[in-house]
GROMACS .gro file of C-alpha atoms in nm:
model
  172
    1UNK     CA    1  -0.659  -8.941   1.644
    2UNK     CA    2  -0.377  -9.136   1.473
    3UNK     CA    3  -0.096  -9.258   1.721
    4UNK     CA    4   0.149  -9.028   1.514
    5UNK     CA    5  -0.047  -8.722   1.624
    6UNK     CA    6  -0.029  -8.799   1.997
    7UNK     CA    7   0.248  -8.632   2.195
    8UNK     CA    8   0.525  -8.855   2.324
    9UNK     CA    9   0.595  -8.633   2.621
   10UNK     CA   10   0.385  -8.382   2.817
   11UNK     CA   11   0.559  -8.125   3.035
   12UNK     CA   12   0.338  -7.961   3.287
   13UNK     CA   13   0.384  -7.597   3.341
   14UNK     CA   14   0.220  -7.307   3.525
   15UNK     CA   15   0.155  -6.986   3.333
   16UNK     CA   16   0.233  -6.642   3.484
   17UNK     CA   17   0.066  -6.323   3.323
   18UNK     CA   18   0.088  -5.956   3.382
   19UNK     CA   19  -0.174  -5.692   3.383
   20UNK     CA   20  -0.059  -5.323   3.346
   21UNK     CA   21  -0.259  -5.017   3.314
   22UNK     CA   22  -0.261  -4.902   2.960
   23UNK     CA   23  -0.184  -4.547   2.833
   24UNK     CA   24  -0.461  -4.566   2.578
   25UNK     CA   25  -0.804  -4.431   2.540
   26UNK     CA   26  -0.933  -4.766   2.385
   27UNK     CA   27  -0.847  -5.008   2.657
   28UNK     CA   28  -0.787  -5.016   3.030
   29UNK     CA   29  -0.536  -5.282   3.070
   30UNK     CA   30  -0.262  -5.454   2.872
   31UNK     CA   31  -0.228  -5.835   2.937
   32UNK     CA   32   0.075  -6.041   2.845
   33UNK     CA   33   0.240  -6.361   2.942
   34UNK     CA   34   0.563  -6.313   3.120
   35UNK     CA   35   0.679  -6.664   3.215
   36UNK     CA   36   0.614  -7.035   3.272
   37UNK     CA   37   0.678  -7.225   3.596
   38UNK     CA   38   0.837  -7.574   3.577
   39UNK     CA   39   0.562  -7.805   3.702
   40UNK     CA   40   0.223  -7.696   3.830
   41UNK     CA   41   0.208  -7.511   4.156
   42UNK     CA   42  -0.054  -7.604   4.421
   43UNK     CA   43  -0.240  -7.276   4.398
   44UNK     CA   44  -0.575  -7.178   4.243
   45UNK     CA   45  -0.576  -7.020   3.887
   46UNK     CA   46  -0.580  -6.649   3.879
   47UNK     CA   47  -0.420  -6.617   4.212
   48UNK     CA   48  -0.227  -6.282   4.250
   49UNK     CA   49   0.134  -6.334   4.279
   50UNK     CA   50   0.242  -5.975   4.318
   51UNK     CA   51   0.068  -5.637   4.281
   52UNK     CA   52   0.239  -5.293   4.283
   53UNK     CA   53   0.210  -4.958   4.108
   54UNK     CA   54   0.346  -5.103   3.786
   55UNK     CA   55   0.104  -5.393   3.758
   56UNK     CA   56  -0.028  -5.724   3.876
   57UNK     CA   57   0.129  -6.066   3.827
   58UNK     CA   58  -0.115  -6.368   3.811
   59UNK     CA   59  -0.078  -6.731   3.816
   60UNK     CA   60  -0.321  -6.779   3.535
   61UNK     CA   61  -0.335  -7.172   3.555
   62UNK     CA   62  -0.174  -7.481   3.429
   63UNK     CA   63  -0.098  -7.615   3.080
   64UNK     CA   64   0.127  -7.867   2.912
   65UNK     CA   65   0.402  -7.841   2.667
   66UNK     CA   66   0.345  -8.142   2.418
   67UNK     CA   67   0.656  -8.281   2.252
   68UNK     CA   68   0.612  -8.458   1.913
   69UNK     CA   69   0.880  -8.668   1.736
   70UNK     CA   70   0.799  -8.496   1.410
   71UNK     CA   71   0.885  -8.153   1.547
   72UNK     CA   72   1.237  -8.210   1.691
   73UNK     CA   73   1.402  -8.004   1.415
   74UNK     CA   74   1.196  -7.698   1.537
   75UNK     CA   75   1.292  -7.764   1.891
   76UNK     CA   76   1.644  -7.773   1.798
   77UNK     CA   77   1.626  -7.448   1.612
   78UNK     CA   78   1.440  -7.292   1.923
   79UNK     CA   79   1.711  -7.417   2.144
   80UNK     CA   80   2.001  -7.296   1.924
   81UNK     CA   81   1.844  -6.949   1.863
   82UNK     CA   82   2.031  -6.797   2.166
   83UNK     CA   83   1.703  -6.706   2.336
   84UNK     CA   84   1.518  -7.030   2.385
   85UNK     CA   85   1.142  -6.958   2.424
   86UNK     CA   86   0.813  -7.106   2.518
   87UNK     CA   87   0.520  -6.952   2.333
   88UNK     CA   88   0.206  -6.880   2.562
   89UNK     CA   89  -0.117  -6.844   2.372
   90UNK     CA   90  -0.415  -6.682   2.554
   91UNK     CA   91  -0.761  -6.646   2.387
   92UNK     CA   92  -1.045  -6.408   2.493
   93UNK     CA   93  -1.273  -6.569   2.757
   94UNK     CA   94  -1.644  -6.529   2.839
   95UNK     CA   95  -1.555  -6.613   3.210
   96UNK     CA   96  -1.469  -6.383   3.501
   97UNK     CA   97  -1.123  -6.326   3.362
   98UNK     CA   98  -1.062  -6.174   3.015
   99UNK     CA   99  -0.827  -6.454   2.898
  100UNK     CA  100  -0.795  -6.825   2.901
  101UNK     CA  101  -0.474  -7.038   2.828
  102UNK     CA  102  -0.512  -7.186   2.482
  103UNK     CA  103  -0.174  -7.347   2.433
  104UNK     CA  104   0.176  -7.348   2.556
  105UNK     CA  105   0.450  -7.483   2.302
  106UNK     CA  106   0.817  -7.514   2.237
  107UNK     CA  107   0.761  -7.504   1.859
  108UNK     CA  108   0.790  -7.140   1.725
  109UNK     CA  109   0.584  -7.220   1.416
  110UNK     CA  110   0.308  -7.357   1.624
  111UNK     CA  111   0.313  -7.053   1.845
  112UNK     CA  112   0.308  -6.807   1.566
  113UNK     CA  113   0.023  -6.995   1.383
  114UNK     CA  114  -0.193  -6.877   1.669
  115UNK     CA  115  -0.140  -6.514   1.569
  116UNK     CA  116  -0.375  -6.579   1.281
  117UNK     CA  117  -0.678  -6.517   1.518
  118UNK     CA  118  -0.601  -6.155   1.594
  119UNK     CA  119  -0.781  -6.165   1.932
  120UNK     CA  120  -0.526  -6.412   2.063
  121UNK     CA  121  -0.248  -6.298   2.275
  122UNK     CA  122   0.081  -6.482   2.184
  123UNK     CA  123   0.395  -6.413   2.380
  124UNK     CA  124   0.721  -6.594   2.365
  125UNK     CA  125   0.856  -6.617   2.721
  126UNK     CA  126   1.205  -6.735   2.851
  127UNK     CA  127   1.247  -7.113   2.859
  128UNK     CA  128   1.329  -7.222   3.223
  129UNK     CA  129   1.649  -7.443   3.243
  130UNK     CA  130   1.467  -7.752   3.357
  131UNK     CA  131   1.236  -7.746   3.069
  132UNK     CA  132   1.531  -7.683   2.829
  133UNK     CA  133   1.689  -7.990   2.979
  134UNK     CA  134   1.386  -8.203   2.909
  135UNK     CA  135   1.353  -8.083   2.562
  136UNK     CA  136   1.729  -8.156   2.495
  137UNK     CA  137   1.675  -8.510   2.626
  138UNK     CA  138   1.364  -8.550   2.398
  139UNK     CA  139   1.564  -8.432   2.096
  140UNK     CA  140   1.860  -8.672   2.180
  141UNK     CA  141   1.615  -8.963   2.203
  142UNK     CA  142   1.394  -8.894   1.905
  143UNK     CA  143   1.556  -8.671   1.645
  144UNK     CA  144   1.620  -8.816   1.313
  145UNK     CA  145   1.813  -8.622   1.041
  146UNK     CA  146   1.603  -8.592   0.736
  147UNK     CA  147   1.770  -8.588   0.391
  148UNK     CA  148   1.746  -8.243   0.236
  149UNK     CA  149   1.522  -8.247  -0.063
  150UNK     CA  150   1.718  -8.169  -0.381
  151UNK     CA  151   1.512  -8.085  -0.686
  152UNK     CA  152   1.634  -8.248  -0.986
  153UNK     CA  153   1.722  -8.024  -1.279
  154UNK     CA  154   1.610  -8.137  -1.613
  155UNK     CA  155   1.849  -8.122  -1.897
  156UNK     CA  156   1.791  -7.889  -2.191
  157UNK     CA  157   1.634  -8.069  -2.504
  158UNK     CA  158   1.873  -8.133  -2.793
  159UNK     CA  159   1.685  -8.000  -3.068
  160UNK     CA  160   1.906  -8.171  -3.320
  161UNK     CA  161   1.848  -8.505  -3.162
  162UNK     CA  162   1.474  -8.462  -3.181
  163UNK     CA  163   1.491  -8.531  -3.567
  164UNK     CA  164   1.299  -8.259  -3.707
  165UNK     CA  165   1.085  -8.353  -4.011
  166UNK     CA  166   1.081  -8.152  -4.317
  167UNK     CA  167   0.788  -8.120  -4.555
  168UNK     CA  168   0.924  -8.396  -4.788
  169UNK     CA  169   0.974  -8.661  -4.496
  170UNK     CA  170   0.610  -8.732  -4.466
  171UNK     CA  171   0.505  -9.107  -4.427
  172UNK     CA  172   0.249  -9.178  -4.698
   0.00000   0.00000   0.00000
């Protein structure tokens, strides 16, 4: 892996997911990410945080939000959106729990790219303030404004200047 592909900052988080009873004949439960915790709590993955008639909240485990210098523009767009989010990606698992954490990202394009695999669960969740502050500091330190690409327009050909030949102008 090239050094440019390595994250400059890793922000550890804990992932909280919810299981609700489905009102469907095809599935028993609906699973979705509902939040990330700043830092990683000292509890086992898949610990029940709360259970009631509406559903069950689980601490699904830990992950890291990787920040890359090349993606600061996307992080800025996320923060400026008015609803800064973290995208949590869960993939089907063969283990004792139906899903495993695949990725956690502050880059909306990266998060949405995981929707290409239709079995993945991809949920944007609210970004905690402490994570927002860390991303703002990262942007302030590493963002470089890129010049906007401007496509040059070609001028129209001047047919008169091309010097059309007539039948009698042949070089012989």
